[in-house]
CSV table of C-alpha atoms in Angstrom, one decimal:
chain,number,residue,atom,x,y,z
A,223,UNK,CA,-49.2,-17.7,-6.0
A,224,UNK,CA,-47.7,-14.3,-6.6
A,225,UNK,CA,-44.9,-15.2,-4.3
A,226,UNK,CA,-44.2,-18.3,-6.3
A,227,UNK,CA,-44.2,-16.3,-9.5
A,228,UNK,CA,-41.7,-13.9,-8.0
A,229,UNK,CA,-39.5,-16.7,-6.8
A,230,UNK,CA,-39.6,-18.4,-10.1
A,231,UNK,CA,-38.8,-15.2,-11.8
A,232,UNK,CA,-35.8,-14.8,-9.5
A,233,UNK,CA,-34.7,-18.3,-10.3
A,234,UNK,CA,-35.0,-17.8,-14.0
A,235,UNK,CA,-33.0,-14.5,-13.8
A,236,UNK,CA,-30.3,-16.2,-11.8
A,237,UNK,CA,-30.1,-19.1,-14.2
A,238,UNK,CA,-29.8,-16.7,-17.2
A,239,UNK,CA,-26.9,-14.9,-15.6
A,240,UNK,CA,-24.7,-17.9,-14.6
A,241,UNK,CA,-22.2,-16.9,-17.3
A,242,UNK,CA,-21.3,-13.6,-15.5
A,243,UNK,CA,-17.6,-13.7,-14.7
A,244,UNK,CA,-16.7,-13.1,-11.1
A,245,UNK,CA,-13.1,-14.5,-10.9
A,246,UNK,CA,-10.6,-11.9,-12.2
A,247,UNK,CA,-7.5,-13.1,-10.4
A,248,UNK,CA,-5.8,-13.9,-13.8
A,249,UNK,CA,-7.6,-11.5,-16.1
A,250,UNK,CA,-8.2,-7.8,-16.7
A,251,UNK,CA,-11.1,-6.0,-15.0
A,252,UNK,CA,-13.1,-3.0,-16.2
A,253,UNK,CA,-11.4,-0.8,-13.7
A,254,UNK,CA,-8.0,-1.9,-14.9
A,255,UNK,CA,-8.8,-1.3,-18.5
A,256,UNK,CA,-9.9,2.3,-17.8
A,257,UNK,CA,-7.1,2.9,-15.2
A,258,UNK,CA,-9.7,4.0,-12.7
A,259,UNK,CA,-7.2,3.7,-9.9
A,260,UNK,CA,-5.4,6.7,-11.5
A,261,UNK,CA,-8.4,8.5,-12.9
A,262,UNK,CA,-10.5,8.5,-9.7
A,263,UNK,CA,-7.6,9.4,-7.4
A,264,UNK,CA,-6.5,12.5,-9.4
A,265,UNK,CA,-8.8,14.9,-7.6
A,266,UNK,CA,-6.4,16.0,-4.9
A,267,UNK,CA,-7.6,19.4,-3.8
A,268,UNK,CA,-5.5,22.0,-2.1
A,269,UNK,CA,-8.1,22.9,0.5
A,270,UNK,CA,-10.6,21.1,2.7
A,271,UNK,CA,-13.5,22.9,1.1
A,272,UNK,CA,-16.4,20.6,-0.1
A,273,UNK,CA,-16.8,22.4,-3.4
A,274,UNK,CA,-13.2,22.2,-4.6
A,275,UNK,CA,-14.0,18.6,-5.6
A,276,UNK,CA,-16.7,19.9,-8.0
A,277,UNK,CA,-14.3,22.5,-9.4
A,278,UNK,CA,-11.6,19.9,-10.1
A,279,UNK,CA,-13.9,17.3,-11.6
A,280,UNK,CA,-15.6,19.7,-14.0
A,281,UNK,CA,-12.3,20.9,-15.4
A,282,UNK,CA,-10.9,17.4,-15.6
A,283,UNK,CA,-14.0,16.1,-17.5
A,284,UNK,CA,-13.8,19.0,-19.9
A,285,UNK,CA,-10.1,18.2,-20.6
A,286,UNK,CA,-11.1,14.6,-21.4
A,287,UNK,CA,-13.7,15.8,-23.8
A,288,UNK,CA,-11.2,18.2,-25.4
A,289,UNK,CA,-8.8,15.3,-25.8
A,290,UNK,CA,-11.5,13.5,-27.8
A,291,UNK,CA,-12.2,16.7,-29.8
A,292,UNK,CA,-8.6,16.9,-30.8
A,293,UNK,CA,-8.5,13.2,-31.7
A,294,UNK,CA,-11.5,13.7,-34.0
A,295,UNK,CA,-10.4,17.0,-35.5
A,296,UNK,CA,-6.9,15.8,-36.3
A,297,UNK,CA,-8.4,12.7,-38.0
A,298,UNK,CA,-10.8,14.9,-40.0
A,299,UNK,CA,-8.0,17.2,-41.2
A,300,UNK,CA,-6.0,14.2,-42.4
A,301,UNK,CA,-9.1,12.8,-44.2
A,302,UNK,CA,-9.9,16.1,-45.9
A,303,UNK,CA,-6.3,16.3,-47.1
A,304,UNK,CA,-6.7,12.8,-48.5
A,305,UNK,CA,-10.1,13.6,-50.2
A,306,UNK,CA,-11.9,11.3,-47.8
A,307,UNK,CA,-14.7,13.6,-47.0
A,308,UNK,CA,-17.4,11.2,-45.7
A,309,UNK,CA,-15.3,9.9,-42.8
A,310,UNK,CA,-14.3,13.5,-42.0
A,311,UNK,CA,-18.0,14.4,-41.9
A,312,UNK,CA,-18.6,11.7,-39.3
A,313,UNK,CA,-15.7,12.9,-37.2
A,314,UNK,CA,-16.8,16.5,-37.4
A,315,UNK,CA,-20.3,15.6,-36.5
A,316,UNK,CA,-18.9,13.8,-33.4
A,317,UNK,CA,-17.0,16.9,-32.4
A,318,UNK,CA,-20.3,18.8,-32.5
A,319,UNK,CA,-21.9,16.3,-30.2
A,320,UNK,CA,-19.0,16.4,-27.8
A,321,UNK,CA,-19.3,20.2,-27.7
A,322,UNK,CA,-22.8,19.9,-26.3
A,323,UNK,CA,-21.3,18.0,-23.3
A,324,UNK,CA,-18.7,20.6,-22.5
A,325,UNK,CA,-21.3,23.4,-22.9
A,326,UNK,CA,-23.6,21.8,-20.4
A,327,UNK,CA,-20.7,21.3,-18.0
A,328,UNK,CA,-20.9,25.1,-17.3
A,329,UNK,CA,-24.4,24.6,-15.9
A,330,UNK,CA,-23.0,22.3,-13.2
A,331,UNK,CA,-20.1,24.6,-12.3
A,332,UNK,CA,-22.5,27.5,-12.1
A,333,UNK,CA,-24.0,25.8,-8.9
A,334,UNK,CA,-20.8,27.0,-7.2
A,335,UNK,CA,-21.6,30.3,-5.5
A,336,UNK,CA,-19.2,33.3,-5.2
A,337,UNK,CA,-18.9,32.8,-1.4
A,338,UNK,CA,-18.0,29.1,-1.9
A,339,UNK,CA,-15.4,29.7,-4.6
A,340,UNK,CA,-13.7,32.4,-2.5
A,341,UNK,CA,-13.0,29.9,0.2
A,342,UNK,CA,-10.4,28.1,-2.0
A,343,UNK,CA,-9.7,30.3,-5.0
A,344,UNK,CA,-6.6,31.7,-3.4
A,345,UNK,CA,-5.1,28.2,-3.3
A,346,UNK,CA,-5.0,28.1,-7.1
A,347,UNK,CA,-2.2,30.6,-7.3
A,348,UNK,CA,-1.6,31.5,-11.0
A,349,UNK,CA,-3.1,28.3,-12.3
A,350,UNK,CA,-5.9,29.1,-14.8
A,351,UNK,CA,-8.0,27.6,-17.5
A,352,UNK,CA,-6.3,30.2,-19.8
A,353,UNK,CA,-3.3,27.8,-19.6
A,354,UNK,CA,-5.2,24.8,-21.0
A,355,UNK,CA,-2.8,23.5,-23.6
A,356,UNK,CA,-5.5,21.3,-25.2
A,357,UNK,CA,-7.8,24.3,-25.7
A,358,UNK,CA,-4.9,26.1,-27.4
A,359,UNK,CA,-4.4,23.0,-29.7
A,360,UNK,CA,-8.1,23.2,-30.5
A,361,UNK,CA,-7.7,26.8,-31.4
A,362,UNK,CA,-4.7,25.9,-33.6
A,363,UNK,CA,-6.7,23.2,-35.3
A,364,UNK,CA,-9.4,25.8,-36.1
A,365,UNK,CA,-6.8,28.1,-37.5
A,366,UNK,CA,-6.4,30.6,-34.8
A,367,UNK,CA,-2.6,30.9,-34.2
A,368,UNK,CA,-1.1,33.2,-31.7
A,369,UNK,CA,2.6,32.7,-31.0
A,370,UNK,CA,2.8,34.5,-27.7
A,371,UNK,CA,0.8,31.8,-25.9
A,372,UNK,CA,3.5,29.3,-26.6
A,373,UNK,CA,5.7,31.0,-23.9
A,374,UNK,CA,3.2,29.7,-21.3
A,375,UNK,CA,4.4,26.1,-22.0
A,376,UNK,CA,8.2,26.6,-21.9
A,377,UNK,CA,8.3,24.9,-18.5
A,378,UNK,CA,7.6,21.5,-20.3
A,379,UNK,CA,9.8,20.9,-23.4
A,380,UNK,CA,7.9,17.9,-24.5
A,381,UNK,CA,4.6,19.7,-24.3
A,382,UNK,CA,6.1,22.8,-26.0
A,383,UNK,CA,7.3,20.6,-28.9
A,384,UNK,CA,3.8,19.2,-29.3
A,385,UNK,CA,2.2,22.6,-29.3
A,386,UNK,CA,4.8,24.0,-31.7
A,387,UNK,CA,4.1,21.2,-34.1
A,388,UNK,CA,0.3,21.9,-33.9
A,389,UNK,CA,1.0,25.6,-34.3
A,390,UNK,CA,2.8,25.0,-37.6
A,391,UNK,CA,0.3,22.4,-38.9
A,392,UNK,CA,-2.6,23.1,-41.3
A,393,UNK,CA,-5.9,23.6,-39.6
A,394,UNK,CA,-9.4,22.7,-40.6
A,395,UNK,CA,-10.0,25.9,-42.6
A,396,UNK,CA,-6.7,25.5,-44.4
A,397,UNK,CA,-7.6,22.1,-45.7
A,398,UNK,CA,-11.2,23.2,-46.4
A,399,UNK,CA,-9.9,26.1,-48.6
A,400,UNK,CA,-7.5,23.7,-50.4
A,401,UNK,CA,-10.5,21.6,-51.2
A,402,UNK,CA,-12.3,24.6,-52.7
A,403,UNK,CA,-9.2,25.1,-55.0
A,404,UNK,CA,-9.1,21.4,-55.9
A,405,UNK,CA,-12.7,21.6,-57.0
A,406,UNK,CA,-11.7,24.3,-59.5
A,407,UNK,CA,-12.9,27.3,-57.6
A,408,UNK,CA,-10.4,30.2,-58.0
A,409,UNK,CA,-8.6,31.0,-54.7
A,410,UNK,CA,-5.8,33.6,-54.5
A,411,UNK,CA,-2.4,32.0,-54.5
A,412,UNK,CA,-1.4,34.2,-51.5
A,413,UNK,CA,-4.1,32.3,-49.5
A,414,UNK,CA,-3.0,28.8,-50.8
A,415,UNK,CA,0.7,29.6,-50.2
A,416,UNK,CA,0.2,31.1,-46.7
A,417,UNK,CA,2.2,29.3,-44.0
A,418,UNK,CA,-0.2,27.6,-41.6
A,419,UNK,CA,1.3,29.5,-38.7
A,420,UNK,CA,0.4,32.9,-40.2
A,421,UNK,CA,-2.9,34.4,-38.9
A,422,UNK,CA,-5.7,33.9,-41.4
A,423,UNK,CA,-7.2,37.0,-42.8
A,424,UNK,CA,-10.6,37.2,-44.6
A,425,UNK,CA,-10.2,36.9,-48.3
A,426,UNK,CA,-12.6,37.9,-51.1
A,427,UNK,CA,-11.7,34.9,-53.3
A,428,UNK,CA,-12.5,32.5,-50.5
A,429,UNK,CA,-15.9,34.3,-50.0
A,430,UNK,CA,-16.6,34.1,-53.7
A,431,UNK,CA,-15.8,30.4,-53.7
A,432,UNK,CA,-18.1,29.6,-50.8
A,433,UNK,CA,-20.8,31.8,-52.5
A,434,UNK,CA,-20.5,29.6,-55.5
A,435,UNK,CA,-20.8,26.5,-53.4
A,436,UNK,CA,-23.9,27.8,-51.4
A,437,UNK,CA,-25.5,29.0,-54.6
A,438,UNK,CA,-25.0,25.6,-56.4
A,439,UNK,CA,-25.6,23.1,-53.6
A,440,UNK,CA,-26.3,20.1,-55.9
A,441,UNK,CA,-23.1,20.6,-57.9
A,442,UNK,CA,-20.9,21.1,-54.8
A,443,UNK,CA,-22.8,18.9,-52.3
A,444,UNK,CA,-19.8,17.6,-50.4
A,445,UNK,CA,-18.2,21.1,-50.2
A,446,UNK,CA,-21.6,22.4,-49.0
A,447,UNK,CA,-21.7,19.7,-46.3
A,448,UNK,CA,-18.1,20.6,-45.3
A,449,UNK,CA,-19.0,24.2,-44.9
A,450,UNK,CA,-22.0,23.4,-42.7
A,451,UNK,CA,-19.9,21.0,-40.5
A,452,UNK,CA,-17.4,23.8,-39.9
A,453,UNK,CA,-20.2,26.3,-39.1
A,454,UNK,CA,-21.7,23.8,-36.6
A,455,UNK,CA,-18.4,23.5,-34.8
A,456,UNK,CA,-17.8,27.3,-34.7
A,457,UNK,CA,-21.4,27.9,-33.5
A,458,UNK,CA,-20.9,25.4,-30.7
A,459,UNK,CA,-17.6,26.9,-29.7
A,460,UNK,CA,-19.1,30.3,-29.4
A,461,UNK,CA,-21.8,28.9,-27.3
A,462,UNK,CA,-19.2,27.3,-25.1
A,463,UNK,CA,-17.3,30.6,-24.9
A,464,UNK,CA,-20.5,32.5,-24.0
A,465,UNK,CA,-21.4,30.0,-21.2
A,466,UNK,CA,-17.8,30.2,-19.9
A,467,UNK,CA,-18.0,34.0,-19.8
A,468,UNK,CA,-21.4,34.1,-18.0
A,469,UNK,CA,-20.3,31.4,-15.5
A,470,UNK,CA,-17.2,33.3,-14.7
A,471,UNK,CA,-19.2,36.6,-14.3
A,472,UNK,CA,-21.7,34.8,-12.1
A,473,UNK,CA,-19.0,33.4,-9.8
A,474,UNK,CA,-16.3,36.1,-9.6
A,475,UNK,CA,-17.9,39.1,-11.3
A,476,UNK,CA,-15.3,41.3,-13.0
A,477,UNK,CA,-12.3,40.2,-10.9
A,478,UNK,CA,-9.0,39.6,-12.6
A,479,UNK,CA,-8.4,35.9,-13.6
A,480,UNK,CA,-6.1,33.8,-11.6
A,481,UNK,CA,-3.7,33.5,-14.6
A,482,UNK,CA,-3.5,37.3,-14.9
A,483,UNK,CA,-6.1,37.9,-17.7
A,484,UNK,CA,-8.8,40.5,-17.3
A,485,UNK,CA,-11.3,37.8,-16.7
A,486,UNK,CA,-14.8,38.5,-18.0
A,487,UNK,CA,-13.5,41.5,-20.1
A,488,UNK,CA,-11.1,39.1,-22.0
A,489,UNK,CA,-13.8,36.4,-22.4
A,490,UNK,CA,-16.2,39.0,-23.9
A,491,UNK,CA,-13.6,40.1,-26.4
A,492,UNK,CA,-12.9,36.7,-27.8
A,493,UNK,CA,-16.6,36.2,-28.5
A,494,UNK,CA,-16.2,38.6,-31.4
A,495,UNK,CA,-13.5,36.4,-33.1
A,496,UNK,CA,-14.5,34.3,-36.1
A,497,UNK,CA,-12.5,31.2,-37.2
A,498,UNK,CA,-14.3,30.8,-40.5
A,499,UNK,CA,-15.3,34.4,-41.4
A,500,UNK,CA,-16.4,33.8,-45.0
A,501,UNK,CA,-18.7,31.0,-44.0
A,502,UNK,CA,-20.7,33.4,-41.9
A,503,UNK,CA,-20.5,36.3,-44.4
A,504,UNK,CA,-21.8,34.1,-47.2
A,505,UNK,CA,-25.1,34.0,-45.5
A,506,UNK,CA,-25.6,37.6,-46.2
A,507,UNK,CA,-24.2,37.4,-49.7
A,508,UNK,CA,-26.4,34.6,-51.2
């Protein structure tokens, strides 16, 4: 009896799935849509070491997530400029969720031991995550502009042009501060007229504006939401930076980075940098 029920169940399941497509001679497959032939054959290591596969995939996956972060951030900047804050909030919330993925990626890479990494590290030459152009574009979108890093990308004129455009474009904090001014909150003209490529410096008028927003949440609800979305993103980015620093320390200690940076010492220094300083200081002020 039980066998019959099992067979009947199998027959029912088979009959329900008769519509599944199996002939793809003339139509697109899942793998073709995602270009899996290219994606899954792009892990060509330079050594025969087992763990180089892990090292490459972790960094490739992180770059894919960063591509999506940039996609969402750039859309959010445009929406904020056009006073479309609700879609921007959805996009910025998505960025925060993506950030949890790339933070957790460090836990996987941390399974690589120092002895294992030393077996193929020399094969990397001067290639380094420090050269990630998408990470630089994320920094640019967050308002952290350093012109000297552009020199890294002079080898590729097309890439350099894209980075230069990003470097001179308004970042998230630029458009957020403009929204404060549009809401009637007094912002120094020097801040509003600042070229997007100029490094942002903490400003008392911006702090006062955020203090007004955070002290009058009901009146400035959307600006309050915007401030908190920006804090979410910076908080997660600092967590990512911390996990990066500790993973590097765990694997190579205080050795110099392959790209020539001071390695852990450099990563510790950038932990002290704030993208949206007034949004953190306002917590002490209110």
